[in-house]
Coordinates of C-alpha atoms in Angstrom, one line a residue:
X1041 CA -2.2 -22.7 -15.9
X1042 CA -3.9 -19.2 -16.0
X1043 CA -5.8 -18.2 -13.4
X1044 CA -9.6 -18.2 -13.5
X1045 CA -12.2 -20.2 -12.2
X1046 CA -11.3 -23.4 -13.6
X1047 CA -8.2 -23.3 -11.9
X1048 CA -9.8 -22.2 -8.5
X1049 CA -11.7 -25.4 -9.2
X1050 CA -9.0 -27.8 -10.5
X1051 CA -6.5 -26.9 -7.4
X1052 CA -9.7 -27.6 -5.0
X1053 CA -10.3 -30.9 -6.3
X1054 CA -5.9 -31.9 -6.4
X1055 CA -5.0 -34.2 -3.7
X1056 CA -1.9 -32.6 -2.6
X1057 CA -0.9 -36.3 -1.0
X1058 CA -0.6 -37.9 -4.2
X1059 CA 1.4 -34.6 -6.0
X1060 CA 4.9 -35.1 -6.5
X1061 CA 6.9 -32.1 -5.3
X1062 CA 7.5 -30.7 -9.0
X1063 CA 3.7 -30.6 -9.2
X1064 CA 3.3 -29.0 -5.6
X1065 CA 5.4 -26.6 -6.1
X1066 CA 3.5 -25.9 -9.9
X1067 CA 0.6 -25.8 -7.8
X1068 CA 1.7 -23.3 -4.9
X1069 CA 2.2 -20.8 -7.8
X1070 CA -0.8 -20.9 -9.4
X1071 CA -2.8 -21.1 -6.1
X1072 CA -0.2 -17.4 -5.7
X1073 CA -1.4 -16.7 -9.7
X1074 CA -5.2 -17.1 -8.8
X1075 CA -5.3 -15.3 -5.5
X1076 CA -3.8 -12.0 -7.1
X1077 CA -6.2 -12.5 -10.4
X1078 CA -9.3 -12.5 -7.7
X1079 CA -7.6 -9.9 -5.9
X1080 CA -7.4 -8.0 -8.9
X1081 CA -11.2 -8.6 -9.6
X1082 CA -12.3 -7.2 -5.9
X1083 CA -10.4 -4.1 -7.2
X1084 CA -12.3 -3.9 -10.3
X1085 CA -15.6 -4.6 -8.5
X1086 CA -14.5 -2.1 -6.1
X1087 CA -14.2 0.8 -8.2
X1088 CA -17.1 0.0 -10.1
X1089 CA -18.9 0.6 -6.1
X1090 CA -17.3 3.5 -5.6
X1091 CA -18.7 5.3 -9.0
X1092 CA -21.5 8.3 -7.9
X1093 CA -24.4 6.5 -7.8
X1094 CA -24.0 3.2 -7.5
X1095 CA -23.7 2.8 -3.8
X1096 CA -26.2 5.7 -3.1
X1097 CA -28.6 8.4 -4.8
X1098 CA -26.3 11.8 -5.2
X1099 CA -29.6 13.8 -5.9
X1100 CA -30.1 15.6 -2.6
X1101 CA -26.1 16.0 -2.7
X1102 CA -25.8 17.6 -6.2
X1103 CA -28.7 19.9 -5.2
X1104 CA -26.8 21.3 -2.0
X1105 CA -24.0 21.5 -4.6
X1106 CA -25.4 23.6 -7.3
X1107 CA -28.0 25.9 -5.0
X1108 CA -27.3 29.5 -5.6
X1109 CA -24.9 29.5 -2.5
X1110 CA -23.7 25.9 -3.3
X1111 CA -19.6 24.9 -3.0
X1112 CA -20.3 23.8 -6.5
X1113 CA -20.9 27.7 -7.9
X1114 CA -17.9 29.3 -9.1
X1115 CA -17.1 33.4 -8.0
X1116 CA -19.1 34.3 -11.2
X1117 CA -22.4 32.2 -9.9
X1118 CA -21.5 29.6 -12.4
X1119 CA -21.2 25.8 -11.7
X1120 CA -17.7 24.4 -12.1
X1121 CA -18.3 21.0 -13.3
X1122 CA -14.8 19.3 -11.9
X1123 CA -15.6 20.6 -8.4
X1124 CA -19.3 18.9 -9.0
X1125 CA -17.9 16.5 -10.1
X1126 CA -14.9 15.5 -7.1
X1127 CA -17.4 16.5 -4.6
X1128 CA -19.5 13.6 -6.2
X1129 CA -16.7 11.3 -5.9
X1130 CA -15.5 11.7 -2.6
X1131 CA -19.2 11.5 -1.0
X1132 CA -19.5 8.2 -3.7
X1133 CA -16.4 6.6 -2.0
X1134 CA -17.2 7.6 1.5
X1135 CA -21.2 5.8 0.8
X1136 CA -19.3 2.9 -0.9
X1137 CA -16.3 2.3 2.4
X1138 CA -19.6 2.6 4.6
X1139 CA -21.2 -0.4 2.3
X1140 CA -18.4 -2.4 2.5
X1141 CA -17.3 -2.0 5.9
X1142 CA -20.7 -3.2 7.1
X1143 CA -20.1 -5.8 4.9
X1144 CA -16.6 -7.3 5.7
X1145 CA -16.9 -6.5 9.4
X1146 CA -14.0 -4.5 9.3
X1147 CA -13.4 -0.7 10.4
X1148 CA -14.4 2.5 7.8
X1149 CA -11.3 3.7 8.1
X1150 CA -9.8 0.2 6.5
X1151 CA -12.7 -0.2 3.8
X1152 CA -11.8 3.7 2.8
X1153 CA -8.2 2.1 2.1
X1154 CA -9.4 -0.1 -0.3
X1155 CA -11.6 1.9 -1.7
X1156 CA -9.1 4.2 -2.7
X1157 CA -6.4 2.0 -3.4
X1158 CA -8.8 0.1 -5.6
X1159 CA -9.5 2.9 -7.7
X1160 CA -6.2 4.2 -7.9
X1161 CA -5.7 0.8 -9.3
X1162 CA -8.4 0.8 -12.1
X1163 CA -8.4 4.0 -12.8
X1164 CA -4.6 5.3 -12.9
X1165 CA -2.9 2.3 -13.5
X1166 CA -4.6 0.1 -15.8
X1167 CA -1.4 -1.9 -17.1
X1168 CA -0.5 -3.1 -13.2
X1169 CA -4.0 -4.0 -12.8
X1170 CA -3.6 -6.2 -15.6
X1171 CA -0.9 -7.5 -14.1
X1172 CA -2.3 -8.2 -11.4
X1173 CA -5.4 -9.9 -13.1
X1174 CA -3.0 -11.9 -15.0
X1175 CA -1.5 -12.9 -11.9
X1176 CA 1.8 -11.9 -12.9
X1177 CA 2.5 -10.1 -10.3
X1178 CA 0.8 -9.9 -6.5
X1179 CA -0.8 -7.7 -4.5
X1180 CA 2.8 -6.5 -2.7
X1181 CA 4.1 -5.1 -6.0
X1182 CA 1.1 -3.8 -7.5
X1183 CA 1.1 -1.3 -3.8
X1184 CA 4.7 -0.9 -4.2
X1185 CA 3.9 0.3 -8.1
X1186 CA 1.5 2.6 -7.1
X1187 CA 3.2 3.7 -4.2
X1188 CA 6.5 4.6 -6.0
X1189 CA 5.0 6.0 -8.9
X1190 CA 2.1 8.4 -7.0
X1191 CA 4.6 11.4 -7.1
X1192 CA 5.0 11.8 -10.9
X1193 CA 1.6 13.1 -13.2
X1194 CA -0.3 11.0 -15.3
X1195 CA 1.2 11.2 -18.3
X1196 CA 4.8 10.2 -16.7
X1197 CA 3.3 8.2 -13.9
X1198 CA 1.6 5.7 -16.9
X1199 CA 5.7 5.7 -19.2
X1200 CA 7.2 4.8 -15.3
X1201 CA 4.8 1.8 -15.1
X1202 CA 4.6 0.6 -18.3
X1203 CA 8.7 -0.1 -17.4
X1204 CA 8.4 -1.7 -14.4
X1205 CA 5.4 -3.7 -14.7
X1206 CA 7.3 -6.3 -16.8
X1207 CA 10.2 -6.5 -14.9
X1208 CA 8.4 -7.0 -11.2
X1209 CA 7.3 -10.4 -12.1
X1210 CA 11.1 -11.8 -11.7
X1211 CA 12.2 -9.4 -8.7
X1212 CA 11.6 -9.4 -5.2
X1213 CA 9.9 -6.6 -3.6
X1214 CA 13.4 -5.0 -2.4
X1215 CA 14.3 -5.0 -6.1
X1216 CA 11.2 -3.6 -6.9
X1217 CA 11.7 -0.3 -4.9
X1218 CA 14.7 -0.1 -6.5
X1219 CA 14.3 -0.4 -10.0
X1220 CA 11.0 1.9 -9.1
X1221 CA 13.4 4.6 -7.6
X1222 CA 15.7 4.4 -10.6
X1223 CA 12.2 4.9 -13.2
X1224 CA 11.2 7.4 -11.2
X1225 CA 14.1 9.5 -11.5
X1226 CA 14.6 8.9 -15.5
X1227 CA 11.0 10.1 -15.9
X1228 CA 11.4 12.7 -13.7
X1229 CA 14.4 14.1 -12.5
X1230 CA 12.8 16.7 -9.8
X1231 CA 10.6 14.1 -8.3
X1232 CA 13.1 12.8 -6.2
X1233 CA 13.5 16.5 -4.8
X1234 CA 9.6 17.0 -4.6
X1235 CA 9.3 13.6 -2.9
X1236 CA 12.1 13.8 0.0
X1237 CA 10.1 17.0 2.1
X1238 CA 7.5 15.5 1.9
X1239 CA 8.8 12.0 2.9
X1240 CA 10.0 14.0 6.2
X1241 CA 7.3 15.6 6.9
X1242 CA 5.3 12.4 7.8
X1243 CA 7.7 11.4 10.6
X1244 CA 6.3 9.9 13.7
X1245 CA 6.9 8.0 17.1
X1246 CA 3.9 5.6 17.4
X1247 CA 3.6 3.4 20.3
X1248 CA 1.5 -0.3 19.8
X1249 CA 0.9 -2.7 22.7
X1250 CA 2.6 -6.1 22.5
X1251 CA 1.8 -9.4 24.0
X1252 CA 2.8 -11.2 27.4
X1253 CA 4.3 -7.8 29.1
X1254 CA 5.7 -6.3 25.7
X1255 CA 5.4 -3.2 23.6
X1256 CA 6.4 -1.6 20.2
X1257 CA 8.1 1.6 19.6
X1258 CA 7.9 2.4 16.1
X1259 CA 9.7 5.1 14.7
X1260 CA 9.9 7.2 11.3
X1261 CA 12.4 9.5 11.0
X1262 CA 15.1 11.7 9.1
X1263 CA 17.5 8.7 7.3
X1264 CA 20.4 10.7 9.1
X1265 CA 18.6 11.0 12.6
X1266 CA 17.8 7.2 12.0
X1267 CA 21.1 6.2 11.4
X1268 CA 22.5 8.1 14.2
X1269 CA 19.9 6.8 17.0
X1270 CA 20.5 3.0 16.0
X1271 CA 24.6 4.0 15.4
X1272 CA 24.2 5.3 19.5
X1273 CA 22.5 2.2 20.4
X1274 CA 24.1 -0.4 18.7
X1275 CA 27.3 0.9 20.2
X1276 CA 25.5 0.6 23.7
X1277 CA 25.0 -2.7 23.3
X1278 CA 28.5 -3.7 22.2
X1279 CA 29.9 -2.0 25.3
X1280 CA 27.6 -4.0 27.9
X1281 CA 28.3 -7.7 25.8
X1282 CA 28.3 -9.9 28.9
X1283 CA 26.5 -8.2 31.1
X1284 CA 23.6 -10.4 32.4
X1285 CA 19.8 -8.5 32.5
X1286 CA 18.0 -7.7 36.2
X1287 CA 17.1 -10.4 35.9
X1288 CA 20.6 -12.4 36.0
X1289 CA 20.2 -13.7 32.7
X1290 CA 22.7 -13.5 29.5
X1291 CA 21.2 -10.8 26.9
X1292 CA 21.9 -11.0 23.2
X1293 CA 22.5 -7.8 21.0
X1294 CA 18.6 -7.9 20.3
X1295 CA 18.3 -7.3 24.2
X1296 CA 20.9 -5.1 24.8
X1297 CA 19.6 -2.7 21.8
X1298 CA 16.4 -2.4 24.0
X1299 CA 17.4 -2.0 27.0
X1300 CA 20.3 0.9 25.9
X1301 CA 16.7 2.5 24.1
X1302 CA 15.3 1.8 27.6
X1303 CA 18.0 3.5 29.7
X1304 CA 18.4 6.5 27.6
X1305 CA 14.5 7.4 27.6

């Protein structure tokens, strides 16, 4: 069944108590099938928001812009019309987050997300949109499509997805990165390169509090710093295997990885 509004409908009105399991399970997919189609369609309608204009007047804006002094004028006095033109868009999206954070309920700096991501989507790559509109493939792999494929230019960027799209419906997201990784590289061997300083550069130690006495430590590093800080501790805990916490009871590995983390800090 494709996804649309008849099928929104039709699985509304099943009794799932008088489904067999073959027809559950049918239905479970294309409940999956419809909710990246809408999904799909909030990106659309998204974008669309997000155009200059639509979620605001960019008059007083573009005057600022294009004034004798404006950012707009080039060195020779001239106006540049792609610098008119991205300052448009950013002050579009940043009207158009503000609209539908208000909206949802939900925090700027979330609605800015999907603004973004949802042009990104519409705009850049229009054949894992369609994907997703189709519902053949979710939400997770269309991120994970743009996500892999953001380092390579347009023109490569658009070959890259055009070989992946077809084959993420069948694969799970790890095999996604993967095959992602491997089309990156054949359509650009120096992206790799170009990808892994900057990669590094966004390491980070970011602390989030937990529930019922408990905290996470969340940490993104250097692959080989990684490896060696959970080598350390994972040979910690082997070394205390029996030894009962302060508090007298027995500790799995889980536990003893902690507390080795807690005792070296």
């Amino acid at each position: 069944m494709d996804p649309g509004p008849e099928t929104v409908t039709a699985l509304d009105s099943a009794d799932p108590a008088a489904m067999p399991g073959a027809e559950l399970v049918d239905a479970i997919v294309t409940c999956e099938r419809a909710i990246s189609h809408l999904q799909a369609t909030q990106a659309a309608l998204t974008a669309a928001f997000a155009r200059p204009g639509v979620a605001g007047d960019l008059t007083g804006l573009t005057e600022n812009l294009t004034r004798r002094s404006g950012a707009a004028r080039g060195p020779g006095g001239a106006i540049d019309p792609d610098v008119l033109a991205a300052h448009q868009q950013d002050y579009a999206r940043s009207l158009a987050s503000a609209e539908i954070a208000a909206a949802l309920h939900i925090p700027h700096r979330t609605a800015a997300g999907r603004v973004t991501s949802a042009v990104e989507l519409v705009d850049q790559l229009p054949a894992t949109w369609a994907a997703l509109h189709r519902g053949d493939i979710d939400q997770r792999r269309a991120t994970l499509i743009a996500d892999g494929t953001r380092c390579l230019p347009s023109d490569l960027r658009g070959a890259a997805e055009n070989v992946i799209v077809p084959l993420a419906r069948t694969r799970i997201s790890s095999h996604v990165k993967e095959l992602l990784e491997r089309a990156v590289i054949a359509a650009d061997p120096e992206a790799a390169a170009r990808r892994e300083p900057d990669a590094r550069s966004h390491r980070h130690v970011r602390h989030r509090p937990g529930e019922n006495g408990t905290g996470d430590i969340n940490a993104h590093l250097r692959a080989e710093d990684a490896v060696t800080i959970y080598t350390l501790l994972d040979l910690l805990a082997q070394a205390t295997s029996g030894v009962p916490g302060e508090d007298g009871e027995p500790r799995d590995i889980d536990a003893r990885r902690a507390d080795a983390l807690t005792d070296i800090a």
